[in-house]
Amino acid sequence: MEYARDHVKRYWGFVYKRNIGVSMLAFALILAIGTAFTNLIGNSINNGALIELIFWDILIVIATLVLAISFAGAHISSTMLMNEKEHTAHSKHVGAWLAVLVVGAIVFVVPMLFFESSMALIVFMFSFGGVLWVLYFSVYAIFKHTYHEVAIAAVTLWIAFLVSFMGVNSLAPGTPIEAYALFISTVVVITVAGITGMAMLFNSSREFTGEFLEKMQPNRRARTVLRRRRARR
């Protein structure tokens, strides 16, 4: 964000780290709820497949709303600090960023289509990790911010994908591959997304508080000096 003033750039970094964290936590929570519903309820009631489909549709709508509202709020709150020149440049950069995210997501989701359902669940870890890499590098290239939590999550997902993919060949005879893939992928993705979301929320709050205290420090020193001068008089 070379086009923005320093304090605007720092605030954008704080608020987007917070909102990415919220989105990751929401994704982990929704995936956990959906998986629990599918395993515990969806297969034990009449018309389970239809109800399961409706339930997942509702979860997807909720996740989309959370994501849209979160990033819309982050965009509005950050652009309120910008002047007209900064706002114009920022809108162009955001448009380019969204285009990169969409193209990157499509590129990494396509490989899942070439595998059967059981293996596609394992490949999902590769796809999700790839989307996180696109997020990490696009933010760095376009806005000159680095969110290392996202990079760590992407590395973890790709390592889990490689281990799980190679582990399929070492399964005991008779072990259902689909159950293995579902368990591994959901546990890994939920855990990684949840921990990453909490880490980003914590770090954004800590950095924002540190920035606030740093700005307050000169005022505290000035008041201390003023009180000492008054006391001497």
PDB file of C-alpha atoms in Angstrom:
ATOM      1  CA  MET A   1       0.000   0.000   0.000  1.00  0.00           C
ATOM      2  CA  GLU A   2       2.594   2.506  -1.114  1.00  0.00           C
ATOM      3  CA  TYR A   3      -0.245   4.781  -2.223  1.00  0.00           C
ATOM      4  CA  ALA A   4      -1.563   5.202   1.339  1.00  0.00           C
ATOM      5  CA  ARG A   5      -0.256   7.076   4.326  1.00  0.00           C
ATOM      6  CA  ASP A   6       1.580   5.102   6.949  1.00  0.00           C
ATOM      7  CA  HIS A   7      -1.150   5.077   9.583  1.00  0.00           C
ATOM      8  CA  VAL A   8      -3.742   3.991   6.985  1.00  0.00           C
ATOM      9  CA  LYS A   9      -1.498   1.156   5.857  1.00  0.00           C
ATOM     10  CA  ARG A  10      -0.991  -0.059   9.425  1.00  0.00           C
ATOM     11  CA  TYR A  11      -4.698   0.113  10.207  1.00  0.00           C
ATOM     12  CA  TRP A  12      -5.538  -1.836   7.035  1.00  0.00           C
ATOM     13  CA  GLY A  13      -3.092  -4.524   8.100  1.00  0.00           C
ATOM     14  CA  PHE A  14      -4.673  -4.782  11.560  1.00  0.00           C
ATOM     15  CA  VAL A  15      -8.289  -4.855  10.440  1.00  0.00           C
ATOM     16  CA  TYR A  16      -7.765  -7.356   7.619  1.00  0.00           C
ATOM     17  CA  LYS A  17      -5.765  -9.694   9.820  1.00  0.00           C
ATOM     18  CA  ARG A  18      -8.658  -9.603  12.279  1.00  0.00           C
ATOM     19  CA  ASN A  19     -11.250 -10.288   9.602  1.00  0.00           C
ATOM     20  CA  ILE A  20      -9.283 -13.104   8.002  1.00  0.00           C
ATOM     21  CA  GLY A  21      -9.055 -14.595  11.485  1.00  0.00           C
ATOM     22  CA  VAL A  22     -12.816 -14.286  11.945  1.00  0.00           C
ATOM     23  CA  SER A  23     -13.399 -15.934   8.559  1.00  0.00           C
ATOM     24  CA  MET A  24     -11.059 -18.826   9.373  1.00  0.00           C
ATOM     25  CA  LEU A  25     -12.771 -19.414  12.713  1.00  0.00           C
ATOM     26  CA  ALA A  26     -16.220 -19.272  11.099  1.00  0.00           C
ATOM     27  CA  PHE A  27     -15.102 -21.735   8.421  1.00  0.00           C
ATOM     28  CA  ALA A  28     -13.741 -24.156  11.031  1.00  0.00           C
ATOM     29  CA  LEU A  29     -16.904 -23.897  13.131  1.00  0.00           C
ATOM     30  CA  ILE A  30     -19.264 -24.391  10.186  1.00  0.00           C
ATOM     31  CA  LEU A  31     -17.256 -27.346   8.864  1.00  0.00           C
ATOM     32  CA  ALA A  32     -17.287 -28.941  12.328  1.00  0.00           C
ATOM     33  CA  ILE A  33     -21.042 -28.455  12.706  1.00  0.00           C
ATOM     34  CA  GLY A  34     -21.759 -29.797   9.231  1.00  0.00           C
ATOM     35  CA  THR A  35     -19.537 -32.831   9.710  1.00  0.00           C
ATOM     36  CA  ALA A  36     -21.081 -33.612  13.092  1.00  0.00           C
ATOM     37  CA  PHE A  37     -24.574 -33.326  11.637  1.00  0.00           C
ATOM     38  CA  THR A  38     -23.714 -35.611   8.729  1.00  0.00           C
ATOM     39  CA  ASN A  39     -22.138 -38.281  10.938  1.00  0.00           C
ATOM     40  CA  LEU A  40     -24.520 -38.224  13.894  1.00  0.00           C
ATOM     41  CA  ILE A  41     -27.896 -37.165  12.520  1.00  0.00           C
ATOM     42  CA  GLY A  42     -28.022 -37.131   8.745  1.00  0.00           C
ATOM     43  CA  ASN A  43     -27.729 -40.904   8.307  1.00  0.00           C
ATOM     44  CA  SER A  44     -30.123 -41.869  11.102  1.00  0.00           C
ATOM     45  CA  ILE A  45     -33.358 -40.134  10.027  1.00  0.00           C
ATOM     46  CA  ASN A  46     -35.780 -40.466   7.158  1.00  0.00           C
ATOM     47  CA  ASN A  47     -34.870 -38.546   3.990  1.00  0.00           C
ATOM     48  CA  GLY A  48     -31.429 -38.069   5.539  1.00  0.00           C
ATOM     49  CA  ALA A  49     -29.716 -37.263   2.253  1.00  0.00           C
ATOM     50  CA  LEU A  50     -32.181 -34.465   1.421  1.00  0.00           C
ATOM     51  CA  ILE A  51     -32.050 -32.994   4.925  1.00  0.00           C
ATOM     52  CA  GLU A  52     -28.275 -33.227   4.875  1.00  0.00           C
ATOM     53  CA  LEU A  53     -28.161 -31.337   1.573  1.00  0.00           C
ATOM     54  CA  ILE A  54     -30.470 -28.605   2.894  1.00  0.00           C
ATOM     55  CA  PHE A  55     -28.440 -28.302   6.093  1.00  0.00           C
ATOM     56  CA  TRP A  56     -25.171 -27.913   4.192  1.00  0.00           C
ATOM     57  CA  ASP A  57     -26.786 -25.335   1.894  1.00  0.00           C
ATOM     58  CA  ILE A  58     -27.802 -23.328   4.948  1.00  0.00           C
ATOM     59  CA  LEU A  59     -24.276 -23.560   6.348  1.00  0.00           C
ATOM     60  CA  ILE A  60     -22.802 -22.397   3.043  1.00  0.00           C
ATOM     61  CA  VAL A  61     -25.155 -19.412   2.977  1.00  0.00           C
ATOM     62  CA  ILE A  62     -24.203 -18.526   6.557  1.00  0.00           C
ATOM     63  CA  ALA A  63     -20.488 -18.850   5.755  1.00  0.00           C
ATOM     64  CA  THR A  64     -20.877 -16.654   2.670  1.00  0.00           C
ATOM     65  CA  LEU A  65     -22.732 -13.989   4.653  1.00  0.00           C
ATOM     66  CA  VAL A  66     -20.115 -14.008   7.411  1.00  0.00           C
ATOM     67  CA  LEU A  67     -17.321 -13.700   4.853  1.00  0.00           C
ATOM     68  CA  ALA A  68     -19.052 -10.926   2.904  1.00  0.00           C
ATOM     69  CA  ILE A  69     -20.060  -8.901   5.968  1.00  0.00           C
ATOM     70  CA  SER A  70     -16.632  -9.316   7.554  1.00  0.00           C
ATOM     71  CA  PHE A  71     -14.674  -8.096   4.560  1.00  0.00           C
ATOM     72  CA  ALA A  72     -17.186  -5.394   3.683  1.00  0.00           C
ATOM     73  CA  GLY A  73     -16.833  -4.030   7.211  1.00  0.00           C
ATOM     74  CA  ALA A  74     -13.037  -4.162   6.967  1.00  0.00           C
ATOM     75  CA  HIS A  75     -13.091  -2.378   3.597  1.00  0.00           C
ATOM     76  CA  ILE A  76     -15.460   0.352   4.762  1.00  0.00           C
ATOM     77  CA  SER A  77     -13.647   1.005   8.040  1.00  0.00           C
ATOM     78  CA  SER A  78     -10.268   1.267   6.304  1.00  0.00           C
ATOM     79  CA  THR A  79     -11.443   3.448   3.406  1.00  0.00           C
ATOM     80  CA  MET A  80     -12.998   5.909   5.864  1.00  0.00           C
ATOM     81  CA  LEU A  81      -9.439   6.900   6.810  1.00  0.00           C
ATOM     82  CA  MET A  82      -8.403   7.487   3.196  1.00  0.00           C
ATOM     83  CA  ASN A  83      -8.506  10.645   1.167  1.00  0.00           C
ATOM     84  CA  GLU A  84      -9.924  10.657  -2.359  1.00  0.00           C
ATOM     85  CA  LYS A  85      -6.621   9.821  -4.054  1.00  0.00           C
ATOM     86  CA  GLU A  86      -5.916   6.933  -1.701  1.00  0.00           C
ATOM     87  CA  HIS A  87      -9.475   5.628  -2.027  1.00  0.00           C
ATOM     88  CA  THR A  88      -9.298   5.566  -5.832  1.00  0.00           C
ATOM     89  CA  ALA A  89      -5.971   3.714  -5.855  1.00  0.00           C
ATOM     90  CA  HIS A  90      -7.119   1.334  -3.144  1.00  0.00           C
ATOM     91  CA  SER A  91     -10.301   0.406  -5.017  1.00  0.00           C
ATOM     92  CA  LYS A  92      -8.234  -0.597  -8.055  1.00  0.00           C
ATOM     93  CA  HIS A  93      -5.909  -2.695  -5.920  1.00  0.00           C
ATOM     94  CA  VAL A  94      -8.826  -4.407  -4.160  1.00  0.00           C
ATOM     95  CA  GLY A  95     -10.405  -5.227  -7.519  1.00  0.00           C
ATOM     96  CA  ALA A  96      -7.153  -6.786  -8.730  1.00  0.00           C
ATOM     97  CA  TRP A  97      -6.802  -8.682  -5.447  1.00  0.00           C
ATOM     98  CA  LEU A  98     -10.304 -10.162  -5.669  1.00  0.00           C
ATOM     99  CA  ALA A  99      -9.657 -11.235  -9.264  1.00  0.00           C
ATOM    100  CA  VAL A 100      -6.437 -12.996  -8.218  1.00  0.00           C
ATOM    101  CA  LEU A 101      -8.218 -14.731  -5.321  1.00  0.00           C
ATOM    102  CA  VAL A 102     -11.022 -16.006  -7.573  1.00  0.00           C
ATOM    103  CA  VAL A 103      -8.646 -17.276 -10.274  1.00  0.00           C
ATOM    104  CA  GLY A 104      -6.337 -18.832  -7.683  1.00  0.00           C
ATOM    105  CA  ALA A 105      -9.231 -20.576  -5.927  1.00  0.00           C
ATOM    106  CA  ILE A 106     -10.427 -22.041  -9.230  1.00  0.00           C
ATOM    107  CA  VAL A 107      -6.939 -23.248 -10.135  1.00  0.00           C
ATOM    108  CA  PHE A 108      -6.486 -25.097  -6.849  1.00  0.00           C
ATOM    109  CA  VAL A 109     -10.022 -26.492  -6.661  1.00  0.00           C
ATOM    110  CA  VAL A 110      -9.888 -28.022 -10.167  1.00  0.00           C
ATOM    111  CA  PRO A 111      -7.516 -30.886  -9.136  1.00  0.00           C
ATOM    112  CA  MET A 112     -10.230 -32.247  -6.832  1.00  0.00           C
ATOM    113  CA  LEU A 113     -12.387 -32.974  -9.883  1.00  0.00           C
ATOM    114  CA  PHE A 114      -9.905 -35.558 -11.199  1.00  0.00           C
ATOM    115  CA  PHE A 115     -10.193 -37.841  -8.164  1.00  0.00           C
ATOM    116  CA  GLU A 116     -12.946 -40.049  -6.850  1.00  0.00           C
ATOM    117  CA  SER A 117     -14.886 -38.840  -3.825  1.00  0.00           C
ATOM    118  CA  SER A 118     -12.725 -40.565  -1.212  1.00  0.00           C
ATOM    119  CA  MET A 119      -9.410 -39.258  -2.552  1.00  0.00           C
ATOM    120  CA  ALA A 120     -10.950 -35.873  -3.328  1.00  0.00           C
ATOM    121  CA  LEU A 121     -11.357 -35.380   0.412  1.00  0.00           C
ATOM    122  CA  ILE A 122      -7.601 -35.747   0.860  1.00  0.00           C
ATOM    123  CA  VAL A 123      -6.870 -33.528  -2.143  1.00  0.00           C
ATOM    124  CA  PHE A 124      -9.091 -30.920  -0.467  1.00  0.00           C
ATOM    125  CA  MET A 125      -6.231 -30.275   1.976  1.00  0.00           C
ATOM    126  CA  PHE A 126      -3.962 -29.524  -0.979  1.00  0.00           C
ATOM    127  CA  SER A 127      -6.598 -27.260  -2.534  1.00  0.00           C
ATOM    128  CA  PHE A 128      -7.306 -25.359   0.685  1.00  0.00           C
ATOM    129  CA  GLY A 129      -3.586 -24.946   1.315  1.00  0.00           C
ATOM    130  CA  GLY A 130      -3.143 -23.648  -2.221  1.00  0.00           C
ATOM    131  CA  VAL A 131      -5.888 -21.072  -1.730  1.00  0.00           C
ATOM    132  CA  LEU A 132      -4.116 -19.909   1.429  1.00  0.00           C
ATOM    133  CA  TRP A 133      -0.863 -19.571  -0.525  1.00  0.00           C
ATOM    134  CA  VAL A 134      -2.693 -17.445  -3.091  1.00  0.00           C
ATOM    135  CA  LEU A 135      -4.050 -15.297  -0.240  1.00  0.00           C
ATOM    136  CA  TYR A 136      -0.605 -14.919   1.340  1.00  0.00           C
ATOM    137  CA  PHE A 137       1.308 -14.007  -1.821  1.00  0.00           C
ATOM    138  CA  SER A 138      -1.440 -11.796  -3.275  1.00  0.00           C
ATOM    139  CA  VAL A 139      -1.633  -9.715  -0.098  1.00  0.00           C
ATOM    140  CA  TYR A 140       2.147  -9.364  -0.117  1.00  0.00           C
ATOM    141  CA  ALA A 141       2.395  -8.531  -3.835  1.00  0.00           C
ATOM    142  CA  ILE A 142      -0.516  -6.083  -3.982  1.00  0.00           C
ATOM    143  CA  PHE A 143      -0.665  -4.535  -0.497  1.00  0.00           C
ATOM    144  CA  LYS A 144       2.876  -5.211   0.809  1.00  0.00           C
ATOM    145  CA  HIS A 145       1.560  -6.911   3.954  1.00  0.00           C
ATOM    146  CA  THR A 146       2.623 -10.323   5.214  1.00  0.00           C
ATOM    147  CA  TYR A 147       0.383 -12.576   7.272  1.00  0.00           C
ATOM    148  CA  HIS A 148       2.744 -15.330   8.353  1.00  0.00           C
ATOM    149  CA  GLU A 149      -0.061 -17.213  10.103  1.00  0.00           C
ATOM    150  CA  VAL A 150      -1.607 -17.889   6.686  1.00  0.00           C
ATOM    151  CA  ALA A 151       1.693 -19.207   5.306  1.00  0.00           C
ATOM    152  CA  ILE A 152       2.149 -21.527   8.299  1.00  0.00           C
ATOM    153  CA  ALA A 153      -1.386 -22.862   7.816  1.00  0.00           C
ATOM    154  CA  ALA A 154      -0.721 -23.487   4.099  1.00  0.00           C
ATOM    155  CA  VAL A 155       2.514 -25.375   4.847  1.00  0.00           C
ATOM    156  CA  THR A 156       0.750 -27.474   7.489  1.00  0.00           C
ATOM    157  CA  LEU A 157      -2.061 -28.402   5.115  1.00  0.00           C
ATOM    158  CA  TRP A 158       0.324 -29.413   2.323  1.00  0.00           C
ATOM    159  CA  ILE A 159       2.394 -31.544   4.695  1.00  0.00           C
ATOM    160  CA  ALA A 160      -0.789 -33.211   5.975  1.00  0.00           C
ATOM    161  CA  PHE A 161      -1.872 -33.796   2.368  1.00  0.00           C
ATOM    162  CA  LEU A 162       1.414 -35.489   1.435  1.00  0.00           C
ATOM    163  CA  VAL A 163       1.423 -37.690   4.540  1.00  0.00           C
ATOM    164  CA  SER A 164      -2.239 -38.644   4.080  1.00  0.00           C
ATOM    165  CA  PHE A 165      -1.892 -39.266   0.351  1.00  0.00           C
ATOM    166  CA  MET A 166       1.067 -41.590   0.870  1.00  0.00           C
ATOM    167  CA  GLY A 167      -0.659 -43.209   3.841  1.00  0.00           C
ATOM    168  CA  VAL A 168      -3.483 -44.517   1.653  1.00  0.00           C
ATOM    169  CA  ASN A 169      -1.177 -47.213   0.257  1.00  0.00           C
ATOM    170  CA  SER A 170      -0.255 -48.405   3.744  1.00  0.00           C
ATOM    171  CA  LEU A 171      -3.810 -48.896   5.006  1.00  0.00           C
ATOM    172  CA  ALA A 172      -4.691 -52.299   6.383  1.00  0.00           C
ATOM    173  CA  PRO A 173      -6.742 -54.502   4.020  1.00  0.00           C
ATOM    174  CA  GLY A 174     -10.449 -53.877   4.422  1.00  0.00           C
ATOM    175  CA  THR A 175     -10.043 -50.342   5.770  1.00  0.00           C
ATOM    176  CA  PRO A 176     -12.593 -48.060   4.047  1.00  0.00           C
ATOM    177  CA  ILE A 177     -10.633 -45.360   2.253  1.00  0.00           C
ATOM    178  CA  GLU A 178     -13.564 -42.921   2.309  1.00  0.00           C
ATOM    179  CA  ALA A 179     -13.854 -43.092   6.117  1.00  0.00           C
ATOM    180  CA  TYR A 180     -10.084 -42.620   6.445  1.00  0.00           C
ATOM    181  CA  ALA A 181     -10.072 -39.669   4.042  1.00  0.00           C
ATOM    182  CA  LEU A 182     -13.082 -38.021   5.669  1.00  0.00           C
ATOM    183  CA  PHE A 183     -11.625 -38.321   9.160  1.00  0.00           C
ATOM    184  CA  ILE A 184      -8.150 -37.071   8.230  1.00  0.00           C
ATOM    185  CA  SER A 185      -9.282 -34.163   6.050  1.00  0.00           C
ATOM    186  CA  THR A 186     -11.958 -32.824   8.388  1.00  0.00           C
ATOM    187  CA  VAL A 187      -9.804 -33.088  11.526  1.00  0.00           C
ATOM    188  CA  VAL A 188      -6.807 -31.442   9.874  1.00  0.00           C
ATOM    189  CA  VAL A 189      -8.734 -28.651   8.129  1.00  0.00           C
ATOM    190  CA  ILE A 190     -10.871 -27.817  11.179  1.00  0.00           C
ATOM    191  CA  THR A 191      -7.843 -27.798  13.480  1.00  0.00           C
ATOM    192  CA  VAL A 192      -5.630 -25.737  11.173  1.00  0.00           C
ATOM    193  CA  ALA A 193      -8.364 -23.218  10.315  1.00  0.00           C
ATOM    194  CA  GLY A 194      -9.428 -22.848  13.948  1.00  0.00           C
ATOM    195  CA  ILE A 195      -5.910 -22.386  15.338  1.00  0.00           C
ATOM    196  CA  THR A 196      -4.959 -20.008  12.518  1.00  0.00           C
ATOM    197  CA  GLY A 197      -8.101 -17.932  13.058  1.00  0.00           C
ATOM    198  CA  MET A 198      -7.491 -17.629  16.799  1.00  0.00           C
ATOM    199  CA  ALA A 199      -3.828 -16.781  16.247  1.00  0.00           C
ATOM    200  CA  MET A 200      -4.686 -14.012  13.782  1.00  0.00           C
ATOM    201  CA  LEU A 201      -7.321 -12.556  16.101  1.00  0.00           C
ATOM    202  CA  PHE A 202      -4.917 -12.594  19.029  1.00  0.00           C
ATOM    203  CA  ASN A 203      -2.004 -11.146  17.052  1.00  0.00           C
ATOM    204  CA  SER A 204      -4.102  -8.398  15.464  1.00  0.00           C
ATOM    205  CA  SER A 205      -5.423  -7.333  18.881  1.00  0.00           C
ATOM    206  CA  ARG A 206      -1.922  -7.433  20.371  1.00  0.00           C
ATOM    207  CA  GLU A 207      -0.412  -5.423  17.520  1.00  0.00           C
ATOM    208  CA  PHE A 208      -3.226  -2.875  17.589  1.00  0.00           C
ATOM    209  CA  THR A 209      -2.898  -2.465  21.373  1.00  0.00           C
ATOM    210  CA  GLY A 210       0.866  -2.096  21.046  1.00  0.00           C
ATOM    211  CA  GLU A 211       0.415   0.555  18.369  1.00  0.00           C
ATOM    212  CA  PHE A 212      -2.054   2.449  20.573  1.00  0.00           C
ATOM    213  CA  LEU A 213       0.200   2.295  23.634  1.00  0.00           C
ATOM    214  CA  GLU A 214       3.183   3.407  21.583  1.00  0.00           C
ATOM    215  CA  LYS A 215       1.296   6.491  20.453  1.00  0.00           C
ATOM    216  CA  MET A 216       0.129   7.188  23.994  1.00  0.00           C
ATOM    217  CA  GLN A 217       3.637   6.958  25.431  1.00  0.00           C
ATOM    218  CA  PRO A 218       4.788  10.453  24.303  1.00  0.00           C
ATOM    219  CA  ASN A 219       1.646  11.969  25.838  1.00  0.00           C
ATOM    220  CA  ARG A 220       2.298  10.173  29.108  1.00  0.00           C
ATOM    221  CA  ARG A 221       5.873  11.410  29.168  1.00  0.00           C
ATOM    222  CA  ALA A 222       4.731  14.955  28.447  1.00  0.00           C
ATOM    223  CA  ARG A 223       2.201  14.828  31.275  1.00  0.00           C
ATOM    224  CA  THR A 224       4.828  13.415  33.626  1.00  0.00           C
ATOM    225  CA  VAL A 225       7.257  16.199  32.779  1.00  0.00           C
ATOM    226  CA  LEU A 226       4.500  18.786  33.220  1.00  0.00           C
ATOM    227  CA  ARG A 227       3.543  17.393  36.652  1.00  0.00           C
ATOM    228  CA  ARG A 228       7.181  17.452  37.776  1.00  0.00           C
ATOM    229  CA  ARG A 229       7.575  21.068  36.674  1.00  0.00           C
ATOM    230  CA  ARG A 230       4.431  22.034  38.558  1.00  0.00           C
ATOM    231  CA  ALA A 231       5.623  20.186  41.654  1.00  0.00           C
ATOM    232  CA  ARG A 232       8.932  22.084  41.603  1.00  0.00           C
ATOM    233  CA  ARG A 233       7.067  25.379  41.479  1.00  0.00           C
TER     234      ARG A 233
END
